[in-house]
PDB file of C-alpha atoms in Angstrom:
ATOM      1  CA  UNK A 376      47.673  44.010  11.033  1.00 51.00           C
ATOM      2  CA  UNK A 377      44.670  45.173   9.667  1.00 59.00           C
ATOM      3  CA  UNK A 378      45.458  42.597   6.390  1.00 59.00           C
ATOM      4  CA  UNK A 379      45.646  39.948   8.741  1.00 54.00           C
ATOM      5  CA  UNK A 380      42.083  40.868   9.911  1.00 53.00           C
ATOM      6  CA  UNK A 381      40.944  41.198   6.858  1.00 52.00           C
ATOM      7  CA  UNK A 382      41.722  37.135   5.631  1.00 54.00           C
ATOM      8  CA  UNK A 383      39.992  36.256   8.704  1.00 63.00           C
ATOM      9  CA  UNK A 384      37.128  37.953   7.791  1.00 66.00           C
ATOM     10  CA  UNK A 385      36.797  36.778   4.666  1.00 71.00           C
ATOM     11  CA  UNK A 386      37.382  32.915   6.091  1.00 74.00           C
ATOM     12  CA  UNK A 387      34.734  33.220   8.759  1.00 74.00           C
ATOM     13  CA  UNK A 388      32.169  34.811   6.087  1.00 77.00           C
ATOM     14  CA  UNK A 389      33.033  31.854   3.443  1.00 75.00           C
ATOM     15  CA  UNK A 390      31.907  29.670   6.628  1.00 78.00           C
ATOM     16  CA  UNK A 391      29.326  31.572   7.658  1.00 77.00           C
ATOM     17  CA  UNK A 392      28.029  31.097   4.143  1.00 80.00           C
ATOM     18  CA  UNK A 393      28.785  27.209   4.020  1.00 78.00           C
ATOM     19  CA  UNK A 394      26.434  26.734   7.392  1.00 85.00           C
ATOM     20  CA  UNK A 395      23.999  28.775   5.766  1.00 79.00           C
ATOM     21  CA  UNK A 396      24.256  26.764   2.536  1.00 81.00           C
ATOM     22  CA  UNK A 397      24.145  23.777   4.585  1.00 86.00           C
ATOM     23  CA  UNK A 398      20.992  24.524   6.555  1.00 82.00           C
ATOM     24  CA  UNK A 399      19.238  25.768   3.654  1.00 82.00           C
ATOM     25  CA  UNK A 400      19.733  22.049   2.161  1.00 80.00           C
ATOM     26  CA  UNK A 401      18.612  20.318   5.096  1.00 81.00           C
ATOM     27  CA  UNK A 402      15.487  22.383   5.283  1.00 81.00           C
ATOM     28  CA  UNK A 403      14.684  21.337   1.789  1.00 77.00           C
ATOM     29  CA  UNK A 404      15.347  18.251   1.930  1.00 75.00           C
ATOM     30  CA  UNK A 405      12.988  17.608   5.488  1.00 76.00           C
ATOM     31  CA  UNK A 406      10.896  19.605   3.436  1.00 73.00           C
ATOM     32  CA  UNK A 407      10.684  17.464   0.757  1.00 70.00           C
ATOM     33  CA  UNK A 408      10.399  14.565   2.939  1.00 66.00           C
ATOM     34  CA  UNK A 409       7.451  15.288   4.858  1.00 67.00           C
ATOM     35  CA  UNK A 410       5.517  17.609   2.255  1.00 63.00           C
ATOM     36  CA  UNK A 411       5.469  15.247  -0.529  1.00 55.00           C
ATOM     37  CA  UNK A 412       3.544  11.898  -0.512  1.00 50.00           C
ATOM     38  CA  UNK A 413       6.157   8.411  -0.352  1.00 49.00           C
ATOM     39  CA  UNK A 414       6.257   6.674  -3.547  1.00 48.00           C
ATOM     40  CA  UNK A 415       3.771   3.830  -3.341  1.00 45.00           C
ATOM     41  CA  UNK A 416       6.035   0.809  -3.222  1.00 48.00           C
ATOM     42  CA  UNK A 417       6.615  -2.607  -1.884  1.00 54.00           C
ATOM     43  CA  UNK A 418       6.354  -2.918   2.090  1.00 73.00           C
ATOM     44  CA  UNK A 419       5.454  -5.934   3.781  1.00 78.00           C
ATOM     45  CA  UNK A 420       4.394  -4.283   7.170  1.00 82.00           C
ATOM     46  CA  UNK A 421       1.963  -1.535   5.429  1.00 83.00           C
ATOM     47  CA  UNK A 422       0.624  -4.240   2.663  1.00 87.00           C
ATOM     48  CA  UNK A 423      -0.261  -6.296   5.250  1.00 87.00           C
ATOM     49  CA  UNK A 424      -2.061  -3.469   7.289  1.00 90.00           C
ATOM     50  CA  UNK A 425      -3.489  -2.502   3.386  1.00 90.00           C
ATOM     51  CA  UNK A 426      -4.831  -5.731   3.523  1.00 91.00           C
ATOM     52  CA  UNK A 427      -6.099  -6.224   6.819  1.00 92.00           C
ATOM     53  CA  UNK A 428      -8.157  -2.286   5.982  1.00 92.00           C
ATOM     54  CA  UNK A 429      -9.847  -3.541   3.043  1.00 93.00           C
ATOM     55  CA  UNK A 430     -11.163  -6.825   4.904  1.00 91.00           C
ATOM     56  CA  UNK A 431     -12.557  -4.604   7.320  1.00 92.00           C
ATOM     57  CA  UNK A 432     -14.783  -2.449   4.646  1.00 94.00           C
ATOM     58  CA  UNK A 433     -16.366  -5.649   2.938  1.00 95.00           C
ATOM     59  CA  UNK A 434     -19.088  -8.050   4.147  1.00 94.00           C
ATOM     60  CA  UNK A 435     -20.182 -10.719   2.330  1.00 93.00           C
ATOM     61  CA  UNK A 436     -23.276 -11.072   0.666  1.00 90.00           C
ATOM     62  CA  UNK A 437     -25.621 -14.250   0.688  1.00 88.00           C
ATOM     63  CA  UNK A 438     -25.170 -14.602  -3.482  1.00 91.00           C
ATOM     64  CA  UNK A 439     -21.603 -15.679  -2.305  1.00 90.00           C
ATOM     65  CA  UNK A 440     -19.605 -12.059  -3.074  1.00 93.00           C
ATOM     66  CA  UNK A 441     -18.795  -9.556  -1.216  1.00 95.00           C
ATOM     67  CA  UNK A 442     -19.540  -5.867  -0.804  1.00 93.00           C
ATOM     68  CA  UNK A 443     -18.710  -2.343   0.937  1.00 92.00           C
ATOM     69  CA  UNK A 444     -20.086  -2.422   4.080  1.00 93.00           C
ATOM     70  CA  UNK A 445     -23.330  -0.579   3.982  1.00 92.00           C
ATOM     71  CA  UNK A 446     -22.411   2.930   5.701  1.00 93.00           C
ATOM     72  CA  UNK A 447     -21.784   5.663   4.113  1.00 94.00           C
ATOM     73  CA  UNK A 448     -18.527   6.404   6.124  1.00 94.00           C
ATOM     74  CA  UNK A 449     -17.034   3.163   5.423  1.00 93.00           C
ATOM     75  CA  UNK A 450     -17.593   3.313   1.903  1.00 93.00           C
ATOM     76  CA  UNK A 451     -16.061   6.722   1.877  1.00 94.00           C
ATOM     77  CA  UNK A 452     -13.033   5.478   3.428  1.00 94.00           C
ATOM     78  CA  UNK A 453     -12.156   1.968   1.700  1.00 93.00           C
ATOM     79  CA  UNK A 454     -13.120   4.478  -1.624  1.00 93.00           C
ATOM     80  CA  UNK A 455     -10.525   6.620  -0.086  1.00 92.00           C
ATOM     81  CA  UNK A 456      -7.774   3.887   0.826  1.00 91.00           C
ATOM     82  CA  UNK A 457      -8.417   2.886  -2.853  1.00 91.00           C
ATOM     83  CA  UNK A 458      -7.845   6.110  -4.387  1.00 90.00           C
ATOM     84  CA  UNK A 459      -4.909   6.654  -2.106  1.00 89.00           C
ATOM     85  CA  UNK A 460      -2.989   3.146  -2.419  1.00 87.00           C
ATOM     86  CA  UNK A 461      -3.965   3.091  -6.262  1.00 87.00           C
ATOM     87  CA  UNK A 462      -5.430  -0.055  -6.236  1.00 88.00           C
ATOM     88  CA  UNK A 463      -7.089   1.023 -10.066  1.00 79.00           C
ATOM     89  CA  UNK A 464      -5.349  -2.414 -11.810  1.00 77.00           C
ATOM     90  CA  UNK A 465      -2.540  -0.351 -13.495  1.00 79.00           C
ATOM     91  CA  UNK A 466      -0.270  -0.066 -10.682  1.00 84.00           C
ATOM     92  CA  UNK A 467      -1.801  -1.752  -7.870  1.00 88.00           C
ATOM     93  CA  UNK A 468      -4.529  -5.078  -7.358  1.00 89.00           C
ATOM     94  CA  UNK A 469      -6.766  -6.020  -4.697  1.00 92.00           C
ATOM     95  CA  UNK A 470      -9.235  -8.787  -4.831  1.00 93.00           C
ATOM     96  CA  UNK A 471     -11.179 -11.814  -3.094  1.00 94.00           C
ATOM     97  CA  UNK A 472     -10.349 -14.919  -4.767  1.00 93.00           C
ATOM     98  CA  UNK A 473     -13.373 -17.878  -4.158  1.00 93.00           C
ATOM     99  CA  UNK A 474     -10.866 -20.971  -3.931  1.00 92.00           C
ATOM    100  CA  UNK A 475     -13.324 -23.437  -4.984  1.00 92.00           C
ATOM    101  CA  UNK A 476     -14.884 -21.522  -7.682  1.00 92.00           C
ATOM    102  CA  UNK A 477     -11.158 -19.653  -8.922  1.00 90.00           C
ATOM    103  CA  UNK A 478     -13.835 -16.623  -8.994  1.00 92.00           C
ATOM    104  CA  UNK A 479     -13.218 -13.180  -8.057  1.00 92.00           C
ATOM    105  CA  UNK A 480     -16.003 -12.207  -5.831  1.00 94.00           C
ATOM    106  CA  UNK A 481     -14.608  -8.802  -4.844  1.00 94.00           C
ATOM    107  CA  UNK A 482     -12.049  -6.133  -6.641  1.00 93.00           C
ATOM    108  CA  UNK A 483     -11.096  -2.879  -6.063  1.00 91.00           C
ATOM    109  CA  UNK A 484     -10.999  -1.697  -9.593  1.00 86.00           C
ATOM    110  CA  UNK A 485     -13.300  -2.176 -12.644  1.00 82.00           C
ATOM    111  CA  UNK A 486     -10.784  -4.023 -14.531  1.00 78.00           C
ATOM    112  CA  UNK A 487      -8.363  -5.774 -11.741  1.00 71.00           C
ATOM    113  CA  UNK A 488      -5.226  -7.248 -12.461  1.00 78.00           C
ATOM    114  CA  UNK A 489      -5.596 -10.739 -11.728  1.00 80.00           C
ATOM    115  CA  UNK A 490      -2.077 -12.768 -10.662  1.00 81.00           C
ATOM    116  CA  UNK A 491      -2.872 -16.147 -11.879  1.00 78.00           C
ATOM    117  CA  UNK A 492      -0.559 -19.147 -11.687  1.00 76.00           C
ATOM    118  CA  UNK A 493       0.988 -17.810  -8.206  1.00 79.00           C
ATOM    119  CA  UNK A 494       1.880 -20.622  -6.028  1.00 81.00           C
ATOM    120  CA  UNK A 495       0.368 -20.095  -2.382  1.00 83.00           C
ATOM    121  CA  UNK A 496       0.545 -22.284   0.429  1.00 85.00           C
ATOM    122  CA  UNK A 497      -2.593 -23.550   1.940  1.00 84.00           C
ATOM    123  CA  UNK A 498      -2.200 -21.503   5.053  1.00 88.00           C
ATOM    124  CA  UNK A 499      -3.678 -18.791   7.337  1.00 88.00           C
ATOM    125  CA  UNK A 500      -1.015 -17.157   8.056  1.00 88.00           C
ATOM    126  CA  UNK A 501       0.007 -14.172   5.721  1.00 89.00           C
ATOM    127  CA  UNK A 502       2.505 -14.693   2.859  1.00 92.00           C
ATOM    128  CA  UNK A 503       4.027 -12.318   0.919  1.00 90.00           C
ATOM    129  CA  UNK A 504       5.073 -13.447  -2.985  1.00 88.00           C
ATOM    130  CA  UNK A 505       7.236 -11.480  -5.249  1.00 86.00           C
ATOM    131  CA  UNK A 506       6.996 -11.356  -8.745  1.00 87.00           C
ATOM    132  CA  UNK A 507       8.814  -9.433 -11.520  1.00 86.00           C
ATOM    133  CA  UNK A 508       6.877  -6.476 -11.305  1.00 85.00           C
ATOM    134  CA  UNK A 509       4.904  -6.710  -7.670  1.00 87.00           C
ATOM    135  CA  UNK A 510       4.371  -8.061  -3.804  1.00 88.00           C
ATOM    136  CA  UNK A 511       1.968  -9.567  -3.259  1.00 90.00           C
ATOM    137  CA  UNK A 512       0.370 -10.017   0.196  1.00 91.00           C
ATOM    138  CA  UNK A 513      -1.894 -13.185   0.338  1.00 93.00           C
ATOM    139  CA  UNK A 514      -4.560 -13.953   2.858  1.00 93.00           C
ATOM    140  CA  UNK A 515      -6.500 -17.051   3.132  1.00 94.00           C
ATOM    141  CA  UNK A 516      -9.578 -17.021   5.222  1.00 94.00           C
ATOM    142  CA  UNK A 517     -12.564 -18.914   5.387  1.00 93.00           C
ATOM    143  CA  UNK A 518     -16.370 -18.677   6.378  1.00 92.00           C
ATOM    144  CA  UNK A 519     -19.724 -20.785   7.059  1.00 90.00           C
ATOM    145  CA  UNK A 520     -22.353 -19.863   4.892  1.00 84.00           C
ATOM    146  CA  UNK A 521     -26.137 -20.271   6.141  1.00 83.00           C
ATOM    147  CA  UNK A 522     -26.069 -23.800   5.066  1.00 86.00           C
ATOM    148  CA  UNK A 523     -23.006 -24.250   7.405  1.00 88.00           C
ATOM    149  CA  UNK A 524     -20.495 -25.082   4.761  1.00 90.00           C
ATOM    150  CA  UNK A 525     -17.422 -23.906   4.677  1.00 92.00           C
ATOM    151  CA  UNK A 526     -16.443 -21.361   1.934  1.00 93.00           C
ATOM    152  CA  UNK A 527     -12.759 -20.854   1.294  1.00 94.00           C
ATOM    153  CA  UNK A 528     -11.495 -17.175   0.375  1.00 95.00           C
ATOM    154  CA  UNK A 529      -8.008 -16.044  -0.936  1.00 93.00           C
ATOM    155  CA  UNK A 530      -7.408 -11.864  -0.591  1.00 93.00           C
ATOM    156  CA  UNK A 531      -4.595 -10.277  -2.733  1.00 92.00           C
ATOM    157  CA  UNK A 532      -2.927  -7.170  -2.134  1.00 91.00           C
ATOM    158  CA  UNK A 533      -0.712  -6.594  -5.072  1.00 89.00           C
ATOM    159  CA  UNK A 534       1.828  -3.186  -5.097  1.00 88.00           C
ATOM    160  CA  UNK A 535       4.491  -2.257  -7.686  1.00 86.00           C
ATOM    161  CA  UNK A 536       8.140  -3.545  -6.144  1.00 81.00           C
ATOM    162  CA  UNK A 537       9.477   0.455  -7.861  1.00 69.00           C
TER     163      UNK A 537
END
């Protein structure tokens, strides 16, 4: 009898062990999860929120570009969202396109990598345009300068597809 007791024993603590084992996994991984940043990637939903952000921090300018809204808080922030979202031109792009012009009147990096040769649809509506290496989230909008002409815009949000 007391062999008998003793197999079980051993059975139930090899089980005991395997929960345990199991649990501590699981707690890692959740860990892991919600501890460590996502890996900046491709996603339509948050580009286009990304993009949408970054419109919201500029103003344009009367010498036809556009700026960081002047306040110190919002320039902390779209600095911030930069930083964050590494939008330097080595992994990630964003920039106001002039249509008429084909000049870049805003970028978030010093040196920005420019997607030329896209095809975008004349539309106001965001698109979304893959290439070999990023999305891209495209954003056409328009405004009336002071003379009351229109002025034709193009904002790219560009993020690594891995």
């Amino acid at each position: 009898m007391q062999r008998w007791f003793a197999v079980q024993h051993r059975t139930a603590r090899h089980f005991a062990l395997g929960i345990a084992l199991t649990g501590l996994a699981l707690t890692f991984l959740a860990a892991t999860l919600l501890v460590f940043p996502y890996k900046l990637a491709a996603n339509a939903e948050v580009q286009g929120e990304l993009l949408y952000d970054l419109l919201g921090s500029v103003e344009y300018r009367t010498d036809g570009r556009f700026s960081a809204i002047d306040d110190p808080v919002v320039q902390q922030q779209l600095n911030a969202l930069i930083a964050q979202k590494r939008l330097n031109g080595n992994e990630g792009a964003a920039y106001i396109l002039n249509v008429q012009s084909n000049e870049v009147v805003w970028q978030a990096a010093a040196t920005p990598l420019l997607f030329e040769g896209i095809v975008v649809d004349d539309v106001y509506t965001m698109q979304f345009i893959q290439t070999a290496t990023h999305q891209l989230a495209v954003q056409n909008f328009w405004l009336k300068d002071a003379g009351n002409a229109r002025l034709e815009f193009r904002m790219v949000v560009a993020l690594p597809i891995h």
